[in-house]
PDB file of C-alpha atoms in Angstrom:
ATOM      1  CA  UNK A   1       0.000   0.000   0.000  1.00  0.00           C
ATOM      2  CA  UNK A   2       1.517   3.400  -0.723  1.00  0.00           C
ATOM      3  CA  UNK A   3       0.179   6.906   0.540  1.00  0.00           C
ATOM      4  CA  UNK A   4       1.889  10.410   0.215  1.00  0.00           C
ATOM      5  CA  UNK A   5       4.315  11.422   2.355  1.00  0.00           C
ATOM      6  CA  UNK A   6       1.327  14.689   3.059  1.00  0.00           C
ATOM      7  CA  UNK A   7      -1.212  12.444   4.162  1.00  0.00           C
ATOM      8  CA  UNK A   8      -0.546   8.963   5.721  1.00  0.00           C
ATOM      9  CA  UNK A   9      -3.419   7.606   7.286  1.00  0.00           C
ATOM     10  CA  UNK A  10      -3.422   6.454  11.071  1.00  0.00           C
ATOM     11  CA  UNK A  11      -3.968   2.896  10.025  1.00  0.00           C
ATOM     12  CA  UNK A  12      -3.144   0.732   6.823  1.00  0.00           C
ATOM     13  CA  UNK A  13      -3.767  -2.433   5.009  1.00  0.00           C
ATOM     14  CA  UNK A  14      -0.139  -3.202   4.169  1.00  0.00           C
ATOM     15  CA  UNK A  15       0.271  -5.736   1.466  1.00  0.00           C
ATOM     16  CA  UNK A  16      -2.340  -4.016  -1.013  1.00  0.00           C
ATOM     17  CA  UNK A  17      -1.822  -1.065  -3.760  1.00  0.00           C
ATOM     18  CA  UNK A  18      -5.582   0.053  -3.197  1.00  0.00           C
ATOM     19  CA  UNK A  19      -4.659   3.584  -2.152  1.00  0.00           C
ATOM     20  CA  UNK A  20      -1.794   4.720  -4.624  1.00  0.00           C
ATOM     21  CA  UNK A  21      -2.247   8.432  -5.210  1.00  0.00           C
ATOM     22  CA  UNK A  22      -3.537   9.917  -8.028  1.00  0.00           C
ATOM     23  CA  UNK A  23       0.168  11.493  -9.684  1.00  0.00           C
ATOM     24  CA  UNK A  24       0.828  15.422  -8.819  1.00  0.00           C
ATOM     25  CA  UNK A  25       0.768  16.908 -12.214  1.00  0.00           C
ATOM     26  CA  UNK A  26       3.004  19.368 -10.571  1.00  0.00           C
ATOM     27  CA  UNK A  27       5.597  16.796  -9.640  1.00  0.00           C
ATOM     28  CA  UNK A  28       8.204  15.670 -12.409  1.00  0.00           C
ATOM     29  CA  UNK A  29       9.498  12.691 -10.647  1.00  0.00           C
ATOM     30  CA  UNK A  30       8.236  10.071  -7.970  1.00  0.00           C
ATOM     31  CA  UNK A  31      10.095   9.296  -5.151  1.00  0.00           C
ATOM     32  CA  UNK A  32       9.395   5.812  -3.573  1.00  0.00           C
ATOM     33  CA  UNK A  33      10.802   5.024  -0.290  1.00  0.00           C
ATOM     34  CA  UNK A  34      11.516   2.150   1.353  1.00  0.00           C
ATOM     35  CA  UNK A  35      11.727   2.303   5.224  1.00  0.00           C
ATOM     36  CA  UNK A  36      14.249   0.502   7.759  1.00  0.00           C
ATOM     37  CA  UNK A  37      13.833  -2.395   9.907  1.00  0.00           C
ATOM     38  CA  UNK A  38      11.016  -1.689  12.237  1.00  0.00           C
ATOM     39  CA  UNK A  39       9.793   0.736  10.723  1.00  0.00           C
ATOM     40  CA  UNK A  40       6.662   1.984   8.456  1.00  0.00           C
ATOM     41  CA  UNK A  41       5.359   4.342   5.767  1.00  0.00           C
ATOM     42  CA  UNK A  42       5.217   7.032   9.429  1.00  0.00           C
ATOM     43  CA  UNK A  43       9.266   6.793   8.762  1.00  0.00           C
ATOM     44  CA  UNK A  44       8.359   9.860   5.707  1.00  0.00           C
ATOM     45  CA  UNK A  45       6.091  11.896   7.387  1.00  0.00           C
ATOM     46  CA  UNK A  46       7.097  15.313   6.172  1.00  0.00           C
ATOM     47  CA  UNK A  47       9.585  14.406   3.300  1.00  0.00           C
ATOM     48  CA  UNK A  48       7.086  15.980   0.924  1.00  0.00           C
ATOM     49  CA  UNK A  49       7.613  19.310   2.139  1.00  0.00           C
ATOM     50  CA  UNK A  50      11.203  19.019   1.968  1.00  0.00           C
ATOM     51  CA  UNK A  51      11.650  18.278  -1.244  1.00  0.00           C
ATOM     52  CA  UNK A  52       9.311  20.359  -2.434  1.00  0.00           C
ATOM     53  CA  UNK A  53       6.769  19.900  -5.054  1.00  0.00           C
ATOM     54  CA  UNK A  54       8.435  18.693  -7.708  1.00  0.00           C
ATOM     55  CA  UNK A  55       9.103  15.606  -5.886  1.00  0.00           C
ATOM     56  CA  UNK A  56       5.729  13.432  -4.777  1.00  0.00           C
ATOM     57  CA  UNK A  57       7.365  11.376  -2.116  1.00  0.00           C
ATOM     58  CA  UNK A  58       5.448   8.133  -1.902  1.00  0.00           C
ATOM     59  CA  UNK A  59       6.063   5.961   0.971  1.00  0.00           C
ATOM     60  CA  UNK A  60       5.917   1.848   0.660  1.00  0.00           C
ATOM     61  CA  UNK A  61       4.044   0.057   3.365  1.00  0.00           C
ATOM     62  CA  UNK A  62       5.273  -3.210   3.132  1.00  0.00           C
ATOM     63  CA  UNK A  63       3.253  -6.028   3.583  1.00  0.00           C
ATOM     64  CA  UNK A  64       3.784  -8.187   7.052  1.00  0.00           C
ATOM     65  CA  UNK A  65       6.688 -10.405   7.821  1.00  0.00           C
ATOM     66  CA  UNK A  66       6.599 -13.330  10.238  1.00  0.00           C
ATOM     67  CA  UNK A  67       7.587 -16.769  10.501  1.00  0.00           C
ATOM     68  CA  UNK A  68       5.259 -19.074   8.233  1.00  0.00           C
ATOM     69  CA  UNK A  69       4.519 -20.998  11.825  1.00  0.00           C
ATOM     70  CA  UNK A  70       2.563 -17.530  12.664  1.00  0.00           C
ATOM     71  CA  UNK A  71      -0.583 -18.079  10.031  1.00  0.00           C
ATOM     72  CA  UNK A  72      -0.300 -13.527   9.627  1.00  0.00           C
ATOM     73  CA  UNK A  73      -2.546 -13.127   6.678  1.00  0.00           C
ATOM     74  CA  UNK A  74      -0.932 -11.950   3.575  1.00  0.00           C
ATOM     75  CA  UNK A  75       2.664 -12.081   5.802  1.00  0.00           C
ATOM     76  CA  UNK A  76       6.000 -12.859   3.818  1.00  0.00           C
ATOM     77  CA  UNK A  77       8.743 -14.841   5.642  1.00  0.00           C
ATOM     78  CA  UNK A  78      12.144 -14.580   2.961  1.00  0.00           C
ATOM     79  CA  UNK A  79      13.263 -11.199   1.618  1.00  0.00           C
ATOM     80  CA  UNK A  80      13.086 -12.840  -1.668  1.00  0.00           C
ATOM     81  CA  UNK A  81       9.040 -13.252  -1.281  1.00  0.00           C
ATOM     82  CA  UNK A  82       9.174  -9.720  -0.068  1.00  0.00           C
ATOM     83  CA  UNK A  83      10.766  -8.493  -2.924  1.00  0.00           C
ATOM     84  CA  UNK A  84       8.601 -10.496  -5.331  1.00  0.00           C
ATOM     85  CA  UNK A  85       5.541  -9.218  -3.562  1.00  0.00           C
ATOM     86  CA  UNK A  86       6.435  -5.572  -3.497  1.00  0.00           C
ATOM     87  CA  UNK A  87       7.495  -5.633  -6.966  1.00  0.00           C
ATOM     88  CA  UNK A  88       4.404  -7.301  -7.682  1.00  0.00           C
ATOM     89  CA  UNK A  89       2.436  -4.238  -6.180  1.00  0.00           C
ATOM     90  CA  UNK A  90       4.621  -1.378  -6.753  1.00  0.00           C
ATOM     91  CA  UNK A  91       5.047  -2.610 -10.980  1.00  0.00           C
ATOM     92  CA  UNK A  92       1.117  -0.684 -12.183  1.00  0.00           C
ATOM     93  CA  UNK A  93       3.225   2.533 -10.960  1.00  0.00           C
ATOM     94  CA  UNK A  94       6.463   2.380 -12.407  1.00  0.00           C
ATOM     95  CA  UNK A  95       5.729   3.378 -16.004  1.00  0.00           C
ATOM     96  CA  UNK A  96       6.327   7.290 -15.273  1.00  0.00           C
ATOM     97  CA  UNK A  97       9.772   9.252 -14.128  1.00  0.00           C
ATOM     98  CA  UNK A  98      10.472   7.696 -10.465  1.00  0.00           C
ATOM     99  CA  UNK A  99      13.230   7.137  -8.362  1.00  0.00           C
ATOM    100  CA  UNK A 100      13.919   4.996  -5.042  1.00  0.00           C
ATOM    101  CA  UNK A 101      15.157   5.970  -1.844  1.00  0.00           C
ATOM    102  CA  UNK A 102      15.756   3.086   0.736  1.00  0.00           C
ATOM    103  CA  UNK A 103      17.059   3.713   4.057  1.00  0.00           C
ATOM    104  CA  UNK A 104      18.597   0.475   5.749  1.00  0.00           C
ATOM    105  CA  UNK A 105      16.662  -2.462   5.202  1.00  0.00           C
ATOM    106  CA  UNK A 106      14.759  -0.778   2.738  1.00  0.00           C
ATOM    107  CA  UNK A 107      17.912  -0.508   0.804  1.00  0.00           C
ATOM    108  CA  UNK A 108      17.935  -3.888   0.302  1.00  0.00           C
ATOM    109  CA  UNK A 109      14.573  -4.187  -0.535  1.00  0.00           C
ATOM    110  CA  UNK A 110      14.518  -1.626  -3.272  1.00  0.00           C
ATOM    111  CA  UNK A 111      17.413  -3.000  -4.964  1.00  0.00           C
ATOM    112  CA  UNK A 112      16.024  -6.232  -5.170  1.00  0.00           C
ATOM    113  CA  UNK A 113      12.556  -4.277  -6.368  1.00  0.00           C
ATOM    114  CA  UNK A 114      14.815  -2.327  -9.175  1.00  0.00           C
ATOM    115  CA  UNK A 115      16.620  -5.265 -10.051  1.00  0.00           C
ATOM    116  CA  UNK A 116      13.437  -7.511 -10.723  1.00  0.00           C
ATOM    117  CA  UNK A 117      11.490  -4.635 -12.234  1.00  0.00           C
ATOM    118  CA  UNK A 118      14.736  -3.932 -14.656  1.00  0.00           C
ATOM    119  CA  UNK A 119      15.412  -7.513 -15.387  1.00  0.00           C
ATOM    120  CA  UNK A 120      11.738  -7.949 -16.671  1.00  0.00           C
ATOM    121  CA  UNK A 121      12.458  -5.623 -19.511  1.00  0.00           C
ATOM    122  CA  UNK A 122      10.639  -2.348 -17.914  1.00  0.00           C
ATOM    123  CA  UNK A 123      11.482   1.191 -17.290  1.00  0.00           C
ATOM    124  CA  UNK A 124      14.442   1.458 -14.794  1.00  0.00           C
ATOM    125  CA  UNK A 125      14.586   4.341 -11.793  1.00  0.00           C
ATOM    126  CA  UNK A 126      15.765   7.641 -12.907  1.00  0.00           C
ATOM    127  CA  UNK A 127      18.102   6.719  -9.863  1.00  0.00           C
ATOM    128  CA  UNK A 128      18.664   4.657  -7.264  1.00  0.00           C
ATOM    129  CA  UNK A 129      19.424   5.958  -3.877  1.00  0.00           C
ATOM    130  CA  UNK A 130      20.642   3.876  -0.754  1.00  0.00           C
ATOM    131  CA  UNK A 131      21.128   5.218   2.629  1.00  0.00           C
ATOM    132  CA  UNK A 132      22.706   3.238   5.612  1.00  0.00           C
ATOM    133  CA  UNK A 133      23.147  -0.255   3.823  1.00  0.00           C
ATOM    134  CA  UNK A 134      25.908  -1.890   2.553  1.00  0.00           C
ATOM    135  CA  UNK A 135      26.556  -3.094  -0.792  1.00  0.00           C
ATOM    136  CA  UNK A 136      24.299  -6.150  -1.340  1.00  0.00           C
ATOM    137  CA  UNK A 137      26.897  -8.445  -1.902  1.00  0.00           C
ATOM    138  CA  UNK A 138      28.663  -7.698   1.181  1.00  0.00           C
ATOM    139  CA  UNK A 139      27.632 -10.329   3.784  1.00  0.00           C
ATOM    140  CA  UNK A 140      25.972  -9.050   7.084  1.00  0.00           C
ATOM    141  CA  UNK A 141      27.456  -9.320  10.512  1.00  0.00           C
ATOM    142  CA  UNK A 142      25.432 -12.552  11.906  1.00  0.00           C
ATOM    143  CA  UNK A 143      24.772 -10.749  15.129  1.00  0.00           C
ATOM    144  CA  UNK A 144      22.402  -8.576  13.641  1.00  0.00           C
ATOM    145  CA  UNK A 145      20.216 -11.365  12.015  1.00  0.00           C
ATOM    146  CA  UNK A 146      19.807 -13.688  14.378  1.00  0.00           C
ATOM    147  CA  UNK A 147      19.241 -14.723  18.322  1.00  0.00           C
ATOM    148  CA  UNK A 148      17.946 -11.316  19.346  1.00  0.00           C
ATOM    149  CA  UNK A 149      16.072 -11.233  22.553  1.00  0.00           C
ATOM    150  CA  UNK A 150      13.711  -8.110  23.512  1.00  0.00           C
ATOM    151  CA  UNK A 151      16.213  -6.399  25.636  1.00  0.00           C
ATOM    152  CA  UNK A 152      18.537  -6.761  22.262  1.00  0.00           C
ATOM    153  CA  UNK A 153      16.065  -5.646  20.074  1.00  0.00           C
ATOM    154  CA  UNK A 154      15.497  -2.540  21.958  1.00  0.00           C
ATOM    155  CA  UNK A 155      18.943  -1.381  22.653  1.00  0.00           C
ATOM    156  CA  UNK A 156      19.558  -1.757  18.883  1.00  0.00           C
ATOM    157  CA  UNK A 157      16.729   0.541  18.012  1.00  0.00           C
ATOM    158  CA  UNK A 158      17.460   2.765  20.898  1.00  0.00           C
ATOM    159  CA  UNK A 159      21.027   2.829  20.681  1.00  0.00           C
ATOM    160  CA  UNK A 160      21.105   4.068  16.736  1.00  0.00           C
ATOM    161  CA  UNK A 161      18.754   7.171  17.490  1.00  0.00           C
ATOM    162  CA  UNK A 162      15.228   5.347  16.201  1.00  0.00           C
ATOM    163  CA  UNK A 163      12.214   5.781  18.025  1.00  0.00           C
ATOM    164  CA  UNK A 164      13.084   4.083  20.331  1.00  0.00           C
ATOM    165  CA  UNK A 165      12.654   7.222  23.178  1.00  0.00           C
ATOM    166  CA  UNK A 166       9.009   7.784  22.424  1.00  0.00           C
ATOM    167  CA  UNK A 167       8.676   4.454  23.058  1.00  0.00           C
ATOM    168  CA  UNK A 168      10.209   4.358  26.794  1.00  0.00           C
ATOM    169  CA  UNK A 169       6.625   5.368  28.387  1.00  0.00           C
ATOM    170  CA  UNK A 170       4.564   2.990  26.108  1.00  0.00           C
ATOM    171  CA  UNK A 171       5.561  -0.322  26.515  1.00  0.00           C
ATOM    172  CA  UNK A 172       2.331  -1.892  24.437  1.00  0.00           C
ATOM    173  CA  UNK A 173       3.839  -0.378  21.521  1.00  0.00           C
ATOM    174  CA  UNK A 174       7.630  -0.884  22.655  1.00  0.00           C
ATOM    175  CA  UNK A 175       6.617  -4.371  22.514  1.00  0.00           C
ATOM    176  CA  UNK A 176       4.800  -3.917  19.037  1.00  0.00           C
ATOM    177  CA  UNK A 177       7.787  -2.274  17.450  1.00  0.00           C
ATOM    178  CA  UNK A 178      10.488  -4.878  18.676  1.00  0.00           C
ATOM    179  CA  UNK A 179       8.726  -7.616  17.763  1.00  0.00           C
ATOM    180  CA  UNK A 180       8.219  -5.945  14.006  1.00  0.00           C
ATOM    181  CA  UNK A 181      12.409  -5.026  14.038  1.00  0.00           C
ATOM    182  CA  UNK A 182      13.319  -8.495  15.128  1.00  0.00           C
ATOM    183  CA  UNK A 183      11.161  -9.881  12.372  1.00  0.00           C
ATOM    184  CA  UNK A 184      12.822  -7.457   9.889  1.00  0.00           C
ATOM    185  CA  UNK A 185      16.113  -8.378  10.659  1.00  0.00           C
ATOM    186  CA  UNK A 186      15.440 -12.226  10.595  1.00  0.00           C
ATOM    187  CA  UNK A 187      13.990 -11.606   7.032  1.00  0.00           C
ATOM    188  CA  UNK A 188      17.302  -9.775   6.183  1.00  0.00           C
ATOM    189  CA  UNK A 189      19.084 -12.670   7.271  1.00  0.00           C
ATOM    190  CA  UNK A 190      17.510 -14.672   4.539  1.00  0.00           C
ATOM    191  CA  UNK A 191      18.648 -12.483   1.538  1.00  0.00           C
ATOM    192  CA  UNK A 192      21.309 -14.702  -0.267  1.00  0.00           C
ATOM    193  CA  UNK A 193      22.878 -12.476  -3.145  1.00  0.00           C
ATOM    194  CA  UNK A 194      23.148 -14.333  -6.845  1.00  0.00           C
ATOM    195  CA  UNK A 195      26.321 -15.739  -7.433  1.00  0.00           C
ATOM    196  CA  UNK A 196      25.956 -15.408 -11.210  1.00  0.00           C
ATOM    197  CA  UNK A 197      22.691 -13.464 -13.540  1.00  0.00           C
ATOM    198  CA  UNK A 198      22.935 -10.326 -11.492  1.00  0.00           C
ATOM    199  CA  UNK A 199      23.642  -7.164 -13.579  1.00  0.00           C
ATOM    200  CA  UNK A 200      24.502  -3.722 -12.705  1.00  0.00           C
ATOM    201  CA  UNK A 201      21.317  -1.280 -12.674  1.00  0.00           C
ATOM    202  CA  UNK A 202      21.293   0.952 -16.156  1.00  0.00           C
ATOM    203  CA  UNK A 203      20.858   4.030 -13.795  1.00  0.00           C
ATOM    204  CA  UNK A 204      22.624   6.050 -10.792  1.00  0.00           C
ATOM    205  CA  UNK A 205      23.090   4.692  -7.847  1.00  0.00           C
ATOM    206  CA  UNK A 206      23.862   7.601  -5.140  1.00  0.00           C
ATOM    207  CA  UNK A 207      24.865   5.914  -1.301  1.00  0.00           C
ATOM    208  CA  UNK A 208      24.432   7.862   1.318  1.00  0.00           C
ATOM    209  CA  UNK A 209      25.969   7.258   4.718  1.00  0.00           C
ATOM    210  CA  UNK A 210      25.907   8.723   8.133  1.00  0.00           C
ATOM    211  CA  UNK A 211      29.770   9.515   9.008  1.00  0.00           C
ATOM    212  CA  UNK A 212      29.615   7.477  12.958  1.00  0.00           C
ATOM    213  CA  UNK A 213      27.495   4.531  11.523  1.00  0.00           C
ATOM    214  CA  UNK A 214      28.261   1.393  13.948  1.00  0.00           C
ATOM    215  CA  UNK A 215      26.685  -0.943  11.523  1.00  0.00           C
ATOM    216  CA  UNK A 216      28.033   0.026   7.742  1.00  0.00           C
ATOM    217  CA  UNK A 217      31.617   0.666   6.866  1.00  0.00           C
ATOM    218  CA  UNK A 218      32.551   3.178   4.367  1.00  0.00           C
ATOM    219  CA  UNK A 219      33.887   0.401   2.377  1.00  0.00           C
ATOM    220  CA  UNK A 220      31.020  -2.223   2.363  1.00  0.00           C
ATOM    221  CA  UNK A 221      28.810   1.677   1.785  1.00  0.00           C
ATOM    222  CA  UNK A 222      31.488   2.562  -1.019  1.00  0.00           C
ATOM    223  CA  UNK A 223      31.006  -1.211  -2.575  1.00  0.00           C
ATOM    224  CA  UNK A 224      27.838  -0.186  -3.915  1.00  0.00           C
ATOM    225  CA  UNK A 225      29.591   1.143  -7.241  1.00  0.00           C
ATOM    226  CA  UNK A 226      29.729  -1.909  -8.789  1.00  0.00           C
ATOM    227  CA  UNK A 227      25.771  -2.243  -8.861  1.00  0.00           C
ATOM    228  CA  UNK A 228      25.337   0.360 -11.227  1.00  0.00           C
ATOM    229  CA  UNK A 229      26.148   0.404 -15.250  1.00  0.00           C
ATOM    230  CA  UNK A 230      25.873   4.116 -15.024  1.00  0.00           C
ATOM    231  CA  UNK A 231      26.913   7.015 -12.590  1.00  0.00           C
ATOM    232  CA  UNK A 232      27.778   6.810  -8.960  1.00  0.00           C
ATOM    233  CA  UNK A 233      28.457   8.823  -6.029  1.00  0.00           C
ATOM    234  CA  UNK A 234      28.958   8.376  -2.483  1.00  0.00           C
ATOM    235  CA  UNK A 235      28.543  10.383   0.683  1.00  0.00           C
ATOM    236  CA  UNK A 236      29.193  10.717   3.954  1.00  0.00           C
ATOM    237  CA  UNK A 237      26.555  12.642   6.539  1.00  0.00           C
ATOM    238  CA  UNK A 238      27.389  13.873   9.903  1.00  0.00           C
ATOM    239  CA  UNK A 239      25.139  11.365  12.147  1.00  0.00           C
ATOM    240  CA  UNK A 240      25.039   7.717  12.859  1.00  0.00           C
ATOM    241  CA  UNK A 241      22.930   4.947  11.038  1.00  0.00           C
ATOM    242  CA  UNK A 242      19.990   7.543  11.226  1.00  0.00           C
ATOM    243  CA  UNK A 243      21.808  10.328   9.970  1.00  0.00           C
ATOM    244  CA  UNK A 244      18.681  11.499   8.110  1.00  0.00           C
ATOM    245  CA  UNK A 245      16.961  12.472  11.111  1.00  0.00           C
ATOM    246  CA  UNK A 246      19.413  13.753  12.762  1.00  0.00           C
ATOM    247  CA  UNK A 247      20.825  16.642  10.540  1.00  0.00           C
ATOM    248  CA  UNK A 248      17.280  16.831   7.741  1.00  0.00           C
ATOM    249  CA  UNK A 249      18.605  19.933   6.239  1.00  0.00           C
ATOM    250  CA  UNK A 250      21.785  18.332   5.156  1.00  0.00           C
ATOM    251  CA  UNK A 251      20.085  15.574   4.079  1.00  0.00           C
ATOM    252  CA  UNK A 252      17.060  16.826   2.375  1.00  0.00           C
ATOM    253  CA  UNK A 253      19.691  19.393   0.366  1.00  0.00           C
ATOM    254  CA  UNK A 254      21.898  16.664  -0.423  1.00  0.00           C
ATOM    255  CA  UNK A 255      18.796  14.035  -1.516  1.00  0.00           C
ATOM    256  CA  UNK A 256      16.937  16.992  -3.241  1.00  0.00           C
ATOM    257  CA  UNK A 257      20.546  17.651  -5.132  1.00  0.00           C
ATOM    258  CA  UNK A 258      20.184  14.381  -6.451  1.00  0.00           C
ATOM    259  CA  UNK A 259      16.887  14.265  -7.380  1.00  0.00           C
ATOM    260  CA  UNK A 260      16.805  17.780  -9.453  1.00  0.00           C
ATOM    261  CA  UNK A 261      19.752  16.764 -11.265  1.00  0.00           C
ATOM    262  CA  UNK A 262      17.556  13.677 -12.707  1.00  0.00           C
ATOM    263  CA  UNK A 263      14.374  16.350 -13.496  1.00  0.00           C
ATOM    264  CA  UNK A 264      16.677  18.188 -15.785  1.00  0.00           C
TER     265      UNK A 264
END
C-alpha cells in the first residue's frame, strides 16, 4: 500500500496497492521510499515538504513479515518473497519518471525491487538511492540477524537514534515495534545475493551514509559502485545509522541535489 508522504493515514492495510495516489501533475518525478527495519510508511512523514513539489514522495508500506509458523494473513517470511511481492504491487506505478530511496533495510529491498522490475524488460529508476546499507553483496554481521532477545532488540533501536525514546513510556507499543524489528532483521538474514545473472542497474546509484554509523563501513557503503552500469556517487553525513533524522537539512539538500539533477 503506498500513501503520500502529506497524508498517511493512522492505520493501513499493508500488502495491497488500493490507495496509490492519483500522480501530482506538478511533480516531475516520484520518489518511492523504502523504510528501515522496524519501521513503516510514518518513517516519511514530512519528506514531501522538503523536497518540495516537484518531488511526490510516496512511501511503501510493506506487507507483514513473520515466521510461516505464525498463520499472519498476507505475511512474507524470505526477503526474496518480499521483494517479489512488493514488486508485484509497486510494478502498475512504475511506467512514469520515479526514483527509489531506501534507508537500511529498505535498501535492500529496493534493490532487489529495481533489479526484478529492470530484469523484466521495464522502465528502470531515474536513480537509485541507498542510505545506511551496505553493498548487497557484502555479507551481514550474523549478530544482527539472528538470536535477538527483547532487551537486544530494543537497545539496537534505541542505541542508533530510532524511536526508540518515544517508546520508553509505552511499553504496548515498545513491545509492538520490537517484535516488528526483530522480524525485519530475521527476514534480512535470509537475503542470499546471486552468485551469477545479477547485472549492474542501467541508472545512478547515489549511497548515502551517516559519518559514525556502527553498523556500515565506508567500504562495504562505497562497494555499492559496482551495482550500477551508469553514474555513482557516495557520501558521507554527519550522524550515525539515522543520519537522516538527525541533521534533515543536510540531508534533504543533499537528496533533493540528487533528485533535481535527474528532473533536468
Amino acid at each position: 500500500m503506498f500513501h503520500t508522504a502529506a497524508n498517511i493515514p493512522a492505520s493501513t492495510a499493508a500488502g495491497t496497492a488500493k490507495s496509490v495516489p492519483a500522480k501530482n501533475e506538478a511533480a516531475r518525478l516520484r520518489l518511492f521510499c523504502f523504510h528501515h527495519a522496524g519501521g513503516s510508511a510514518w518513517s516519511f512523514s514530512g519528506w514531501g515538504q522538503w523536497l518540495g513539489r516537484g518531488v511526490e514522495v510516496v512511501p511503501v508500506s510493506m506487507p507483514p513479515r513473520s515466521v510461516p509458523a505464525a498463520g499472519v494473513p498476507g505475511a512474507v517470511s524470505t526477503m526474496d518473497a518480499l521483494v517479489r511481492e512488493v514488486t508485484r504491487q509497486l510494478t502498475p506505478f512504475l511506467d512514469e519518471p520515479y526514483a527509489f530511496y531506501g534507508h537500511s533495510m529498505g535498501a535492500l529491498v529496493s534493490y532487489g525491487v529495481a533489479q526484478r522490475h529492470v530484469a523484466a524488460g521495464r522502465r528502470p529508476p531515474a536513480c537509485f538511492v541507498a542510505g545506511a546499507h551496505r553493498a548487497p553483496h557484502v555479507q551481514a554481521a550474523p549478530d544482527l540477524t539472528v538470536g535477538l532477545s527483547d532487551r537486544a532488540s530494543l537497545e539496537l533501536l534505541l542505541g542508533l537514534g530510532g524511536a526508540g525514546r518515544l517508546l520508553r513510556e509505552n511499553p504496548a507499543r515498545m513491545k509492538v515495534v520490537v517484535e516488528r524489528l526483530r522480524e525485519d532483521l530475521r527476514v534480512c538474514g535470509t537475503y542470499r545475493h546471486p552468485q551469477a545473472g545479477h547485472r549492474p542497474l542501467p541508472c545512478p546509484v547515489h549511497v548515502l551514509l551517516g559519518s559514525h554509523d556502527p553498523l556500515v563501513p565506508v567500504a562495504d557503503a562505497e562497494a555499492w559502485r559496482s551495482h550500477t552500469s551508469a553514474d555513482f556517487s557516495f557520501r558521507s553525513l554527519p550522524g550515525g545509522h539515522f543520519f537522516n533524522r538527525e541533521h534533515k537539512d543536510l540531508f534533504f539538500a543533499e537528496l533533493g541535489s540528487i533528485l533535481g539533477a535527474v528532473e533536468k
